[in-house]
Short mmCIF file of N, CA and C in Angstrom, two decimals:
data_model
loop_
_atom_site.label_atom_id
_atom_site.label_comp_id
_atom_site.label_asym_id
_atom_site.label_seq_id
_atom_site.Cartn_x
_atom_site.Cartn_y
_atom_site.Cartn_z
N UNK A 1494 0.85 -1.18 0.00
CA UNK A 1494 0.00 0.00 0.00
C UNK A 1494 0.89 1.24 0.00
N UNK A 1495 0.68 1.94 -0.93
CA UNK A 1495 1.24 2.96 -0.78
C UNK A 1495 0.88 4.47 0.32
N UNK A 1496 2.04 4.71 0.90
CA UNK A 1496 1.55 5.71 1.98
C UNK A 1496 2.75 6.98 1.23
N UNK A 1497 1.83 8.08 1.32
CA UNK A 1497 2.57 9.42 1.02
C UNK A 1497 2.58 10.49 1.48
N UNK A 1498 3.28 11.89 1.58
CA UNK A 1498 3.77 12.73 2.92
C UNK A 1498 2.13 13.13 2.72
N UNK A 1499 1.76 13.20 1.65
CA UNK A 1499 0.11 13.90 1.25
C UNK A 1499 -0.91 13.69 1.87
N UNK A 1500 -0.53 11.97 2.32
CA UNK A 1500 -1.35 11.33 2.99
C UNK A 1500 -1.79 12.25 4.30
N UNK A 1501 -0.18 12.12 4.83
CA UNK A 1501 -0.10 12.66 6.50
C UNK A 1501 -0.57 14.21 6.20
N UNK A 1502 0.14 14.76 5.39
CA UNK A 1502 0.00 16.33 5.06
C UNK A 1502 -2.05 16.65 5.57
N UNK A 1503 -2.36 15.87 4.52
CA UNK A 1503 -4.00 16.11 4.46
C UNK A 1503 -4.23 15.39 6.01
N UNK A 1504 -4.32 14.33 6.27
CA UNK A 1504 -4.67 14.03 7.55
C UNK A 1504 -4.56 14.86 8.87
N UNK A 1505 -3.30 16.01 9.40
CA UNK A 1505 -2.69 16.67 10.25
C UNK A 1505 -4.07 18.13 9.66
N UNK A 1506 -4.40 18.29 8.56
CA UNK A 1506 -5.60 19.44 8.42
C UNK A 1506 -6.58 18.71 8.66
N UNK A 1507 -6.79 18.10 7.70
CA UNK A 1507 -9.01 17.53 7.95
C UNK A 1507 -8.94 16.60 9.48
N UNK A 1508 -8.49 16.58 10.23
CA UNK A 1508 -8.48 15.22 11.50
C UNK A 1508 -8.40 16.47 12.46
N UNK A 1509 -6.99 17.43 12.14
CA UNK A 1509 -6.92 18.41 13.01
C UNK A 1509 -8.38 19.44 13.16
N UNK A 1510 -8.61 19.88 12.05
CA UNK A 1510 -10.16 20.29 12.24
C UNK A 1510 -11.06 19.66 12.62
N UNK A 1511 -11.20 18.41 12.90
CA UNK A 1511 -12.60 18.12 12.86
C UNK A 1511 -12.37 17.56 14.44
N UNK A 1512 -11.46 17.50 15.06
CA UNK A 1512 -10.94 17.59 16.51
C UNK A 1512 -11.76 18.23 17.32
N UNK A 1513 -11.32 19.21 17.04
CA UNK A 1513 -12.13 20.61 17.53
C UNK A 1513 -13.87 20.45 17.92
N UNK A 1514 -14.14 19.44 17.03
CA UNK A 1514 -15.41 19.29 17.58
C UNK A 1514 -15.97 18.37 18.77
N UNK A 1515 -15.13 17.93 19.27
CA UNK A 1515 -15.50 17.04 20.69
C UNK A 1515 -15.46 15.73 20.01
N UNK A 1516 -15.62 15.47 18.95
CA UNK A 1516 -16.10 14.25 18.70
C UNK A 1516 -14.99 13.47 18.12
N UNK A 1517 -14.72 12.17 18.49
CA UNK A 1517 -13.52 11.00 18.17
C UNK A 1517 -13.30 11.16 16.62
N UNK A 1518 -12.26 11.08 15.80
CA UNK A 1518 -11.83 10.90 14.63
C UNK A 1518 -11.09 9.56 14.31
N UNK A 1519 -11.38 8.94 13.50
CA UNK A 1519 -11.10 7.49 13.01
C UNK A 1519 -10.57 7.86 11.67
N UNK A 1520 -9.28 7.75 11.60
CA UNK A 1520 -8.33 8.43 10.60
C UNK A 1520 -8.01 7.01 10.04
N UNK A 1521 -7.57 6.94 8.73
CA UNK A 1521 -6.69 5.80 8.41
C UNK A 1521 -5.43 5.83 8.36
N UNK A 1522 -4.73 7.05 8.71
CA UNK A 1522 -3.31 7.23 8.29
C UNK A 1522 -3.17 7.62 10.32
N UNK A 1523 -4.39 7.13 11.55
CA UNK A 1523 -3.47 7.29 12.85
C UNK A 1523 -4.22 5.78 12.88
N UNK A 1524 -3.27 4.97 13.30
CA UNK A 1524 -3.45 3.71 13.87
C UNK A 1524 -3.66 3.82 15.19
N UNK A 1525 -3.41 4.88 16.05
CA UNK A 1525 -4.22 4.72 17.10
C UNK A 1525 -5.73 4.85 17.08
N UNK A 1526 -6.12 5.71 16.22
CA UNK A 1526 -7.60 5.61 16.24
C UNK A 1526 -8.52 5.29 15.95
N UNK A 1527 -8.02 3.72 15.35
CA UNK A 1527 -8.84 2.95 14.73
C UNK A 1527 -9.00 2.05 15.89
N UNK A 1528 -8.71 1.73 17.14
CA UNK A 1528 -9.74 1.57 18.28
C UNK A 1528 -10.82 2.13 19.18
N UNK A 1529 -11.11 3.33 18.32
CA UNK A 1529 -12.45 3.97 18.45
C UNK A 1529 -13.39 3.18 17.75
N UNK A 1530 -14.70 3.11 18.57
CA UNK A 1530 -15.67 1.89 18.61
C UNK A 1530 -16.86 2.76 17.52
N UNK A 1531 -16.86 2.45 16.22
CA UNK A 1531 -17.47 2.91 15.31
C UNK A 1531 -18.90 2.80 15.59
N UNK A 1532 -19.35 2.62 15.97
CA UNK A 1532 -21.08 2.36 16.52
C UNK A 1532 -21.28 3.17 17.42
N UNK A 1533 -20.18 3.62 17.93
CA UNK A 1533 -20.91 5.06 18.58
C UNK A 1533 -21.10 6.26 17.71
N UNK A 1534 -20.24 7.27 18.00
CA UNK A 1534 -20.31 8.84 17.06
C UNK A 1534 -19.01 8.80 16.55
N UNK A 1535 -18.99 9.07 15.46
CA UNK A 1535 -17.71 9.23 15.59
C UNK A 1535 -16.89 9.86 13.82
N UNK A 1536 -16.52 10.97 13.51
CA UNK A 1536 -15.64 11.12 12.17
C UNK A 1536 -15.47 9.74 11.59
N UNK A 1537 -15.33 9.65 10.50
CA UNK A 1537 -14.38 8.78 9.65
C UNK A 1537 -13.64 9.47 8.32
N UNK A 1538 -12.27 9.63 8.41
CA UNK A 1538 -11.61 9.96 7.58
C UNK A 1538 -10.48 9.17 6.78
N UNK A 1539 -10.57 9.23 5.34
CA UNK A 1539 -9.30 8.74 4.90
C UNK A 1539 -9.34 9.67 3.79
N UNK A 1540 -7.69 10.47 4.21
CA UNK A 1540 -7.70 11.77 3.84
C UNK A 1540 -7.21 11.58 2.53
N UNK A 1541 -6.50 10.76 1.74
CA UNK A 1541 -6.20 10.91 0.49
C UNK A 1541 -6.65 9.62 -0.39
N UNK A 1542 -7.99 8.90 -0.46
CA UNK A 1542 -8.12 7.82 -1.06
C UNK A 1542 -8.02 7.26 -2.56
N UNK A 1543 -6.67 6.69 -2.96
CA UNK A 1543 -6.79 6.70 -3.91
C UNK A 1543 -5.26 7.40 -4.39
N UNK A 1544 -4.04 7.30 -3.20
CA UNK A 1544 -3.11 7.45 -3.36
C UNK A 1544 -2.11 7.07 -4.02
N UNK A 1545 -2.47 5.90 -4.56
CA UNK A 1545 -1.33 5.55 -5.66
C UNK A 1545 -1.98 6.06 -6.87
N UNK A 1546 -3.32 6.29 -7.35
CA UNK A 1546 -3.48 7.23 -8.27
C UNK A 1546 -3.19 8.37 -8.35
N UNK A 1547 -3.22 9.03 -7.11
CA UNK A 1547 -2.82 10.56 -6.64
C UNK A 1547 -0.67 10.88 -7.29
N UNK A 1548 0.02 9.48 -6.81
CA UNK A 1548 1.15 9.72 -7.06
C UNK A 1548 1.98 9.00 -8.05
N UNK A 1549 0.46 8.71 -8.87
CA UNK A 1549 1.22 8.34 -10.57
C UNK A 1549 0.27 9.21 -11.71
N UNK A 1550 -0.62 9.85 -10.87
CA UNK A 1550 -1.86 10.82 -12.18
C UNK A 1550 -2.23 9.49 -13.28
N UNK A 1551 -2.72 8.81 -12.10
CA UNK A 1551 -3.23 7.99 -12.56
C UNK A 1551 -5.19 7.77 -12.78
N UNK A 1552 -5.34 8.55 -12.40
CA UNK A 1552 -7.38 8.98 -11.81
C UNK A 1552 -7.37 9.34 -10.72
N UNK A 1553 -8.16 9.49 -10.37
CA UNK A 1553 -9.41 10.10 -9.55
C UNK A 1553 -8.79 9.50 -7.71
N UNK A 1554 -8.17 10.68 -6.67
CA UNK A 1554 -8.12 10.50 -5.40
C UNK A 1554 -8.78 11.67 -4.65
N UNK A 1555 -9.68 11.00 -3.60
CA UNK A 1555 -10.56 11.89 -2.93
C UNK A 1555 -10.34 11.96 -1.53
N UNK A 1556 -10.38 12.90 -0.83
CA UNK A 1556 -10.34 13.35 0.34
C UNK A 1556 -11.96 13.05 1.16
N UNK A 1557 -11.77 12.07 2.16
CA UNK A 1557 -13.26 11.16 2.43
C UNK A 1557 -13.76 11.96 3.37
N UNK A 1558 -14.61 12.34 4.20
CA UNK A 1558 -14.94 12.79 5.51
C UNK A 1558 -16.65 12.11 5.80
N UNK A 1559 -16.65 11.43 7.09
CA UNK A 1559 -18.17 11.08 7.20
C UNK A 1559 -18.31 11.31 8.47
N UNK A 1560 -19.66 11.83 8.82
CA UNK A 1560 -20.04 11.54 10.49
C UNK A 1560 -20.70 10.31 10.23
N UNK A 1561 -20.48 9.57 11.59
CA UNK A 1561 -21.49 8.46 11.25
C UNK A 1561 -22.15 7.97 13.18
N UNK A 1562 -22.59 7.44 13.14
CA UNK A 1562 -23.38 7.51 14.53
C UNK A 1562 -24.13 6.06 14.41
N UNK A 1563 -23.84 5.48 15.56
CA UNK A 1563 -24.31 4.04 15.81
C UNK A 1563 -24.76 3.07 14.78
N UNK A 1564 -23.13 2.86 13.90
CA UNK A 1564 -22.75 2.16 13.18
C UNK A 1564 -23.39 2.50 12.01
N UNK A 1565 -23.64 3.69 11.57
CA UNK A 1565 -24.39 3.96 10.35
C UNK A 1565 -23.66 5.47 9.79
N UNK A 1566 -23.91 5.88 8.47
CA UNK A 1566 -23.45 7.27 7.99
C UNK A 1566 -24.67 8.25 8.57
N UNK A 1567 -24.46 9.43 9.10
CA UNK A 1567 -25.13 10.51 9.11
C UNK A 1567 -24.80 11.45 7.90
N UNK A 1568 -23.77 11.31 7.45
CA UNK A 1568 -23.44 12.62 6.76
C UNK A 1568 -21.65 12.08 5.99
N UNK A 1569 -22.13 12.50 4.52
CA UNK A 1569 -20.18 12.40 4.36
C UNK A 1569 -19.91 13.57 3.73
N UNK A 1570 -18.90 13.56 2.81
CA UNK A 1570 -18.42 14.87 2.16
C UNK A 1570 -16.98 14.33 1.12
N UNK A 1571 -16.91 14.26 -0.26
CA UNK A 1571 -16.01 13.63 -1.14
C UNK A 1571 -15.64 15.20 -1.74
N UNK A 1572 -14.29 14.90 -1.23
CA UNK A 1572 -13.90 16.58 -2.61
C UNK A 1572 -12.38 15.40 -3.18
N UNK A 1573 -12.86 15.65 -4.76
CA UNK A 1573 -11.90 15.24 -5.51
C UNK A 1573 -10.70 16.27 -5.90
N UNK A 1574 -9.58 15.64 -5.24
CA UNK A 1574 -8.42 16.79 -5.23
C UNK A 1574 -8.20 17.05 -7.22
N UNK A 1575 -8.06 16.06 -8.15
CA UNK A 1575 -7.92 16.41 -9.18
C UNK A 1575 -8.14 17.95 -9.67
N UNK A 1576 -9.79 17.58 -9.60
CA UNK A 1576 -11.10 18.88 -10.32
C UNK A 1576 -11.31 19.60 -9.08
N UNK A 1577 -10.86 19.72 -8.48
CA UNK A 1577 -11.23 20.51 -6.98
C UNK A 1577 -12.66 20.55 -6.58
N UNK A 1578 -13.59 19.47 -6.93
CA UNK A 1578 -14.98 19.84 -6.92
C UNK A 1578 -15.49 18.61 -5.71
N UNK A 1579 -16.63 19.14 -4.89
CA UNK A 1579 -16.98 18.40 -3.50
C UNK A 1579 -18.89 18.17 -3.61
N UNK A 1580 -18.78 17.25 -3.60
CA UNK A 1580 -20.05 16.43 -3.22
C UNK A 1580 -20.30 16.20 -1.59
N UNK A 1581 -21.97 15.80 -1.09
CA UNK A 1581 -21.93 15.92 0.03
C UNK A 1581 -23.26 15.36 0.22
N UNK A 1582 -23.76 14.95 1.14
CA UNK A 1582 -24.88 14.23 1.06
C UNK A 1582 -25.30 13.07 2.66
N UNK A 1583 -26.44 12.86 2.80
CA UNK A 1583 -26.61 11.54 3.84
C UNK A 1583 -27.77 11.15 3.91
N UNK A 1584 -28.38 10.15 4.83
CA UNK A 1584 -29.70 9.61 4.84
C UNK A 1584 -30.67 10.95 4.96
N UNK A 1585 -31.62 11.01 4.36
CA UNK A 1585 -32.56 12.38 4.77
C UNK A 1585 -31.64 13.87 4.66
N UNK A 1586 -30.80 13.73 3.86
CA UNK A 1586 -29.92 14.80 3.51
C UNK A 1586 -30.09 14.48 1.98
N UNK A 1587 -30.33 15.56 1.00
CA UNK A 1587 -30.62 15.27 -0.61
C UNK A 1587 -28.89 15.66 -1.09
N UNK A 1588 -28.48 14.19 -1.67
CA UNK A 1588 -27.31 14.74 -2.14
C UNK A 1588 -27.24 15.11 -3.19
N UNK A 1589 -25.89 16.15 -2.66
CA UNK A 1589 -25.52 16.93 -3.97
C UNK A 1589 -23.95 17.21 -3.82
N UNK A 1590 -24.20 18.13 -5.58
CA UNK A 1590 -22.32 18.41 -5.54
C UNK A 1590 -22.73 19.79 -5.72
N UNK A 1591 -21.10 20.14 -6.12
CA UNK A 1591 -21.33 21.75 -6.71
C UNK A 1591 -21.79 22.39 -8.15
N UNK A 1592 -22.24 21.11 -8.46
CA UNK A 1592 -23.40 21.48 -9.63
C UNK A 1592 -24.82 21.48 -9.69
N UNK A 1593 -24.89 21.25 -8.44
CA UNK A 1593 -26.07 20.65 -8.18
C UNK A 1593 -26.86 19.27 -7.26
N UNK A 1594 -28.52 19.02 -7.29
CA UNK A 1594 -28.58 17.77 -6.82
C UNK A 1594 -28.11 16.20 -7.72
N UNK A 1595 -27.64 15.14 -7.22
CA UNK A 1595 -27.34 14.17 -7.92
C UNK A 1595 -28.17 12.98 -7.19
N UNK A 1596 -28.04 11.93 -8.15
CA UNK A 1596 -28.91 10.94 -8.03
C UNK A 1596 -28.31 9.62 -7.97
N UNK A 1597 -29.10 8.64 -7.97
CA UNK A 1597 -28.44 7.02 -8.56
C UNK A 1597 -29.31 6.84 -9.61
N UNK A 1598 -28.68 5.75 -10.49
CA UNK A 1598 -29.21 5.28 -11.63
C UNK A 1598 -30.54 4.26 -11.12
N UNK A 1599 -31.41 4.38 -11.78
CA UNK A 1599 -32.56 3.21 -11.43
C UNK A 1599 -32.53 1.97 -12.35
N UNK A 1600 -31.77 2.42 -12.83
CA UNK A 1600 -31.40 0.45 -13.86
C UNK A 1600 -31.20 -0.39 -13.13
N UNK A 1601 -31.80 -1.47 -12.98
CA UNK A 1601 -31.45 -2.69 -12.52
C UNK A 1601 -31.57 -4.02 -12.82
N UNK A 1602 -31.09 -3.57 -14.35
CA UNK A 1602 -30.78 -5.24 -14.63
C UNK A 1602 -29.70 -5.21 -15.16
N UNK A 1603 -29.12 -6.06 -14.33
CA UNK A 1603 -27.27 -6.32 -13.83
C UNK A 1603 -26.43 -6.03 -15.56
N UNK A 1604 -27.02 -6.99 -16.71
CA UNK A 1604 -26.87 -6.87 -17.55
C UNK A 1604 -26.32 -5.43 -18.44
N UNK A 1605 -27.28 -4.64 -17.62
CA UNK A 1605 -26.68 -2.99 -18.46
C UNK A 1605 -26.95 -2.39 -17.37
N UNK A 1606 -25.69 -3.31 -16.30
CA UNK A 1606 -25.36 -2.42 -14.97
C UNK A 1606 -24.03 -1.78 -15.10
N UNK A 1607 -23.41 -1.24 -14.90
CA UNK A 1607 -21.62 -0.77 -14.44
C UNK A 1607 -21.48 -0.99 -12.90
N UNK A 1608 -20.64 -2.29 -12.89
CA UNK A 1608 -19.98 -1.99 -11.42
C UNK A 1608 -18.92 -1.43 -11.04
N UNK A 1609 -18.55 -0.75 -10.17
CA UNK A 1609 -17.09 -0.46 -9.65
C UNK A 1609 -16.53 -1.60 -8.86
N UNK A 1610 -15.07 -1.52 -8.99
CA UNK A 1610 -14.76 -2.53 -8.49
C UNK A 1610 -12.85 -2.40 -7.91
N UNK A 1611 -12.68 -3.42 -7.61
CA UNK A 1611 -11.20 -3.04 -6.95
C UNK A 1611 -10.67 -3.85 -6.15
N UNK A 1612 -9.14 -4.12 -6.08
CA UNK A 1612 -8.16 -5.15 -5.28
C UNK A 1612 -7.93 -4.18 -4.29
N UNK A 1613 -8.08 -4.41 -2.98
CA UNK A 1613 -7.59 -3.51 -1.80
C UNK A 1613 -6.33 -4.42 -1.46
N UNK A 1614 -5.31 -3.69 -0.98
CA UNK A 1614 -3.89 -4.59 -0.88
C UNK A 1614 -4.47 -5.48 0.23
N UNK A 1615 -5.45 -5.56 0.94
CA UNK A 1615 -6.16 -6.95 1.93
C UNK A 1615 -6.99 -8.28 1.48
N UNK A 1616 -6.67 -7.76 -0.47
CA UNK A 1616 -7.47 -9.23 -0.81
C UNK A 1616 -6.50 -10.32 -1.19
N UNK A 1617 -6.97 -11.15 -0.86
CA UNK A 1617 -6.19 -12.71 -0.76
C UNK A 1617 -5.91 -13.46 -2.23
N UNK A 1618 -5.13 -12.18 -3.36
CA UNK A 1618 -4.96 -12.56 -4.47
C UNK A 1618 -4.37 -13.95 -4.53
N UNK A 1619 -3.61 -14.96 -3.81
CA UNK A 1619 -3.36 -16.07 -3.62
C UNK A 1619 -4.25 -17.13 -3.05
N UNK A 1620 -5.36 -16.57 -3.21
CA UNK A 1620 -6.42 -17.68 -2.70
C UNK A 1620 -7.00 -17.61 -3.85
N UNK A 1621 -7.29 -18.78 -4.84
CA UNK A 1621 -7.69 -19.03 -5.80
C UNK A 1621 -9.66 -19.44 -5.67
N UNK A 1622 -10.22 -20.12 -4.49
CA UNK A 1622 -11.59 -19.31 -4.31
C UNK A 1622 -11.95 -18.16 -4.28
N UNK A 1623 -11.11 -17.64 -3.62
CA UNK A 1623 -11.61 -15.93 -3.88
C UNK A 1623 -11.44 -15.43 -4.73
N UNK A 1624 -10.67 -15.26 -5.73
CA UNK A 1624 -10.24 -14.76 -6.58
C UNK A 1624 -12.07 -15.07 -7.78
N UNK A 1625 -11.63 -16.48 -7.93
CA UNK A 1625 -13.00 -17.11 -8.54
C UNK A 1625 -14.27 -16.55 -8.05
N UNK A 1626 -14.87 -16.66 -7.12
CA UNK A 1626 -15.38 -16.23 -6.67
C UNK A 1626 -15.84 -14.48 -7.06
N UNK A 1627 -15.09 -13.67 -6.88
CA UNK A 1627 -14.79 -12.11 -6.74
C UNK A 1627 -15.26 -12.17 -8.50
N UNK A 1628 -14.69 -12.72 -9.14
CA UNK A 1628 -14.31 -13.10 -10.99
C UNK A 1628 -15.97 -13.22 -11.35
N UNK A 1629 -16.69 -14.63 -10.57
CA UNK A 1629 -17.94 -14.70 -10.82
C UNK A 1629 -19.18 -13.39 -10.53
N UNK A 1630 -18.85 -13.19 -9.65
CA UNK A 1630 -19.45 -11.78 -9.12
C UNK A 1630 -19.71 -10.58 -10.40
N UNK A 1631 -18.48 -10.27 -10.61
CA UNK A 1631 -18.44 -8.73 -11.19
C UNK A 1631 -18.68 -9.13 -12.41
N UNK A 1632 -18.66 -10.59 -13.10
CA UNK A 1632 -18.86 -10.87 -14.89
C UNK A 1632 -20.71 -10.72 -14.77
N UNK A 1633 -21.50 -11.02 -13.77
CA UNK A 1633 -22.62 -10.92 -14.30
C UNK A 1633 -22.96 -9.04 -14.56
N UNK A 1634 -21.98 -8.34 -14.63
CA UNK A 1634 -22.90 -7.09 -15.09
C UNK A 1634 -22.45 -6.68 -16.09
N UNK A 1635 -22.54 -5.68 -16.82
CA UNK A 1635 -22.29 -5.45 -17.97
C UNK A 1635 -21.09 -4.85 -18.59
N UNK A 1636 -20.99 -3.82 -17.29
CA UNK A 1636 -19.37 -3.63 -17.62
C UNK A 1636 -18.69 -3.36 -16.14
N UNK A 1637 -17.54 -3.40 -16.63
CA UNK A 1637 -16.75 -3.35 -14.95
C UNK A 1637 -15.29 -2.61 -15.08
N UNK A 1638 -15.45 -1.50 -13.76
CA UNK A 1638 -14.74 -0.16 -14.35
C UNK A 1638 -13.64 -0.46 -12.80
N UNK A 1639 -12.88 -0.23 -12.94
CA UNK A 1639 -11.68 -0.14 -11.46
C UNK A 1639 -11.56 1.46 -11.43
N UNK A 1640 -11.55 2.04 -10.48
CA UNK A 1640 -11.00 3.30 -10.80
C UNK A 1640 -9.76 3.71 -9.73
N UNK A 1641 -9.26 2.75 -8.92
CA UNK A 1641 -8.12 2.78 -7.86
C UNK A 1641 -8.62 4.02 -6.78
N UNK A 1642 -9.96 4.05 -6.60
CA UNK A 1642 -10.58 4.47 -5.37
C UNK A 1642 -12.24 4.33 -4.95
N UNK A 1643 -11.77 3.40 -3.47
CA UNK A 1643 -13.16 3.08 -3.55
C UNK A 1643 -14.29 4.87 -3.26
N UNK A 1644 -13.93 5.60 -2.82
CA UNK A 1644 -14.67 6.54 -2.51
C UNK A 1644 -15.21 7.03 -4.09
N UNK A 1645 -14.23 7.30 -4.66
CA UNK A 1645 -14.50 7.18 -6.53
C UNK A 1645 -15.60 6.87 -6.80
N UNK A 1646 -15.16 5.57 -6.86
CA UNK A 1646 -16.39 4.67 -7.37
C UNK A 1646 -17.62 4.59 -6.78
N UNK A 1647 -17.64 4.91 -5.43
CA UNK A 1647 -19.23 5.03 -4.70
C UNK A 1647 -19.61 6.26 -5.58
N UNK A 1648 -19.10 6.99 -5.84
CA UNK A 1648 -19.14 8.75 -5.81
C UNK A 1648 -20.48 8.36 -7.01
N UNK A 1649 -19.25 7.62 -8.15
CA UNK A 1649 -19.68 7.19 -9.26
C UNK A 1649 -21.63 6.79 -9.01
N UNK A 1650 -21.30 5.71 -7.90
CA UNK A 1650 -23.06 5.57 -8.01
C UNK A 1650 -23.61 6.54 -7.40
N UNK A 1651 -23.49 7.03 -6.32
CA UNK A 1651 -24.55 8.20 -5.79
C UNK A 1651 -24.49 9.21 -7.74
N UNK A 1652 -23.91 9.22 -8.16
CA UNK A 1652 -23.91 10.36 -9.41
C UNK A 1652 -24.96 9.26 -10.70
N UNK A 1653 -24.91 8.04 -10.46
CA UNK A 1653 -25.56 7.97 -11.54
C UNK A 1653 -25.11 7.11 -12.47
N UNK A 1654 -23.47 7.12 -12.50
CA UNK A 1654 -22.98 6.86 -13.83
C UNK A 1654 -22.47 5.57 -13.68
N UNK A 1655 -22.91 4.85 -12.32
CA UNK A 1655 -22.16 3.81 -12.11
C UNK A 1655 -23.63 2.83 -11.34
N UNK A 1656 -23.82 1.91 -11.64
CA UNK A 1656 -25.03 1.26 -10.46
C UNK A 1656 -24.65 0.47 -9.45
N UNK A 1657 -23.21 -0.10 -9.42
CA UNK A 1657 -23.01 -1.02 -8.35
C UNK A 1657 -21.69 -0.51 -7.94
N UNK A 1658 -21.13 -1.07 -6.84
CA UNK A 1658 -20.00 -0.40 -6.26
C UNK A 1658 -19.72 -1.96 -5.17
N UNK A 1659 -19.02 -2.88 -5.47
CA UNK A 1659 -18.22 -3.91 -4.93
C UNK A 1659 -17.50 -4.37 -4.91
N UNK A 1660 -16.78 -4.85 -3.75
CA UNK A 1660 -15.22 -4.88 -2.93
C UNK A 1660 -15.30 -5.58 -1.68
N UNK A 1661 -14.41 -6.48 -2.06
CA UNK A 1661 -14.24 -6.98 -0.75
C UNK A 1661 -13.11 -7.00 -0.13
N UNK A 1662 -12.92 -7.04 1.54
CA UNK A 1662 -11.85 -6.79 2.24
C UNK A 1662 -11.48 -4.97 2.15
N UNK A 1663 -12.20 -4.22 2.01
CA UNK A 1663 -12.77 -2.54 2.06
C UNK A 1663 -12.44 -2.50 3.54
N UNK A 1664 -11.76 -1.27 3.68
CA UNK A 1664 -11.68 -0.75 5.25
C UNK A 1664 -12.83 0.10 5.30
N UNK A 1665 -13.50 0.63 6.68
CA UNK A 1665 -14.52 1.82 6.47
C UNK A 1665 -13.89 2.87 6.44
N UNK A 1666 -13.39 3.65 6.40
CA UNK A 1666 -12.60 4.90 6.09
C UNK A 1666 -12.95 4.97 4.61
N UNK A 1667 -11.85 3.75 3.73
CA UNK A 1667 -12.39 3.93 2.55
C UNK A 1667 -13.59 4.35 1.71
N UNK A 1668 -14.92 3.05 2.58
CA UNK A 1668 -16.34 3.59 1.96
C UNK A 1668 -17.26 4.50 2.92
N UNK A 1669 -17.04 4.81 3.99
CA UNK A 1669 -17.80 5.48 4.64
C UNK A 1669 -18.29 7.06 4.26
N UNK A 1670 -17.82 7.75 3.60
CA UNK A 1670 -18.35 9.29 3.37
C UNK A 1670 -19.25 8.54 1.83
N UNK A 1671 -18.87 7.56 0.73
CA UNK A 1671 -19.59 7.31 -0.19
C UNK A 1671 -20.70 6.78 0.17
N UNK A 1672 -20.39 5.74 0.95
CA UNK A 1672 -22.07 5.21 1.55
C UNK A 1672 -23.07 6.70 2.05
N UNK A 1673 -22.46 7.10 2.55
CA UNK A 1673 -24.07 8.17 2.90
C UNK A 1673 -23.67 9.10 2.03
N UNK A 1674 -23.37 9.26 1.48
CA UNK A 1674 -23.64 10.40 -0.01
C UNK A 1674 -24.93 9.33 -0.47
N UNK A 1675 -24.79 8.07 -1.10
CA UNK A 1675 -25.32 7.08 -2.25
C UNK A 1675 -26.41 7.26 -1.19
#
């Protein structure tokens, strides 16, 4: 996995701000604070997702932020460092970006679905069930896009342009601000 000063850089601002609010922060770049008990209240940040795209300009890395409260999203917030542009959204919150409100696609037949999809350095590429497995999964839809960030790719479905978004072995940092946008 790649870790970069950008990582820490962004983490020491968005973690340091959101401090300030009384409330626990669950960072992915402080290993201490990933023994904060997510089912209570609590931030979730992973401040540069999508860092080895970030440090080959390779696509799309987003800066994650979610409140989430007894094991669920209240609220996230995706600003894609590329396009400098931020989406934001949660349950009973109408999401949107800075163009406006956005939606999900209502297609649902898998067939002329788009999933997102992705190897997190925690999948067990040497386990040949899983692999199979993971393989069977993503061939029933129609097309299947990687974009080397899971926040990306949620983004992708809360926007529309994507209908499924699956991964396995996902930390929550990673999907947590996309889940309550979607």
């Amino acid at each position: 996995e790649v870790k970069l000063a950008a990582d820490a850089a962004l983490d020491r601002v968005v973690a340091g701000a959101l401090s300030g609010t009384g409330i626990p922060v669950v960072s992915e770049e402080d290993t201490a604070s990933h023994a904060t008990d997510p089912t209570g209240t609590a931030w979730i940040v992973d401040p540069l997702d999508g860092s080895y795209n970030f440090s080959r300009g390779l696509g799309p890395s987003m800066i994650s932020v979610a409140l989430w409260h007894a094991g669920a999203p209240v609220f996230g917030v995706l600003h894609e460092v590329d396009t400098a542009r931020t989406w934001w959204g949660g349950p009973g919150i109408p999401s949107q970006g800075d163009d406006g409100p956005i939606a999900v696609s209502a297609e649902d037949a898998p067939t002329r679905c788009v999933v997102c999809t992705g190897f997190p350095s925690r999948f067990p590429v040497d386990d040949e069930r899983a692999v199979h497995d993971y393989v069977r999964t993503i061939a029933s839809f129609g097309k299947v896009r990687m974009l080397g960030s899971a926040a990306a790719s949620l983004l992708r479905v809360a926007r529309g342009s994507a209908e499924v978004y699956f991964e396995r072995h996902i930390m929550l940092w990673d999907v947590a601000a996309g889940l309550a946008i979607v």
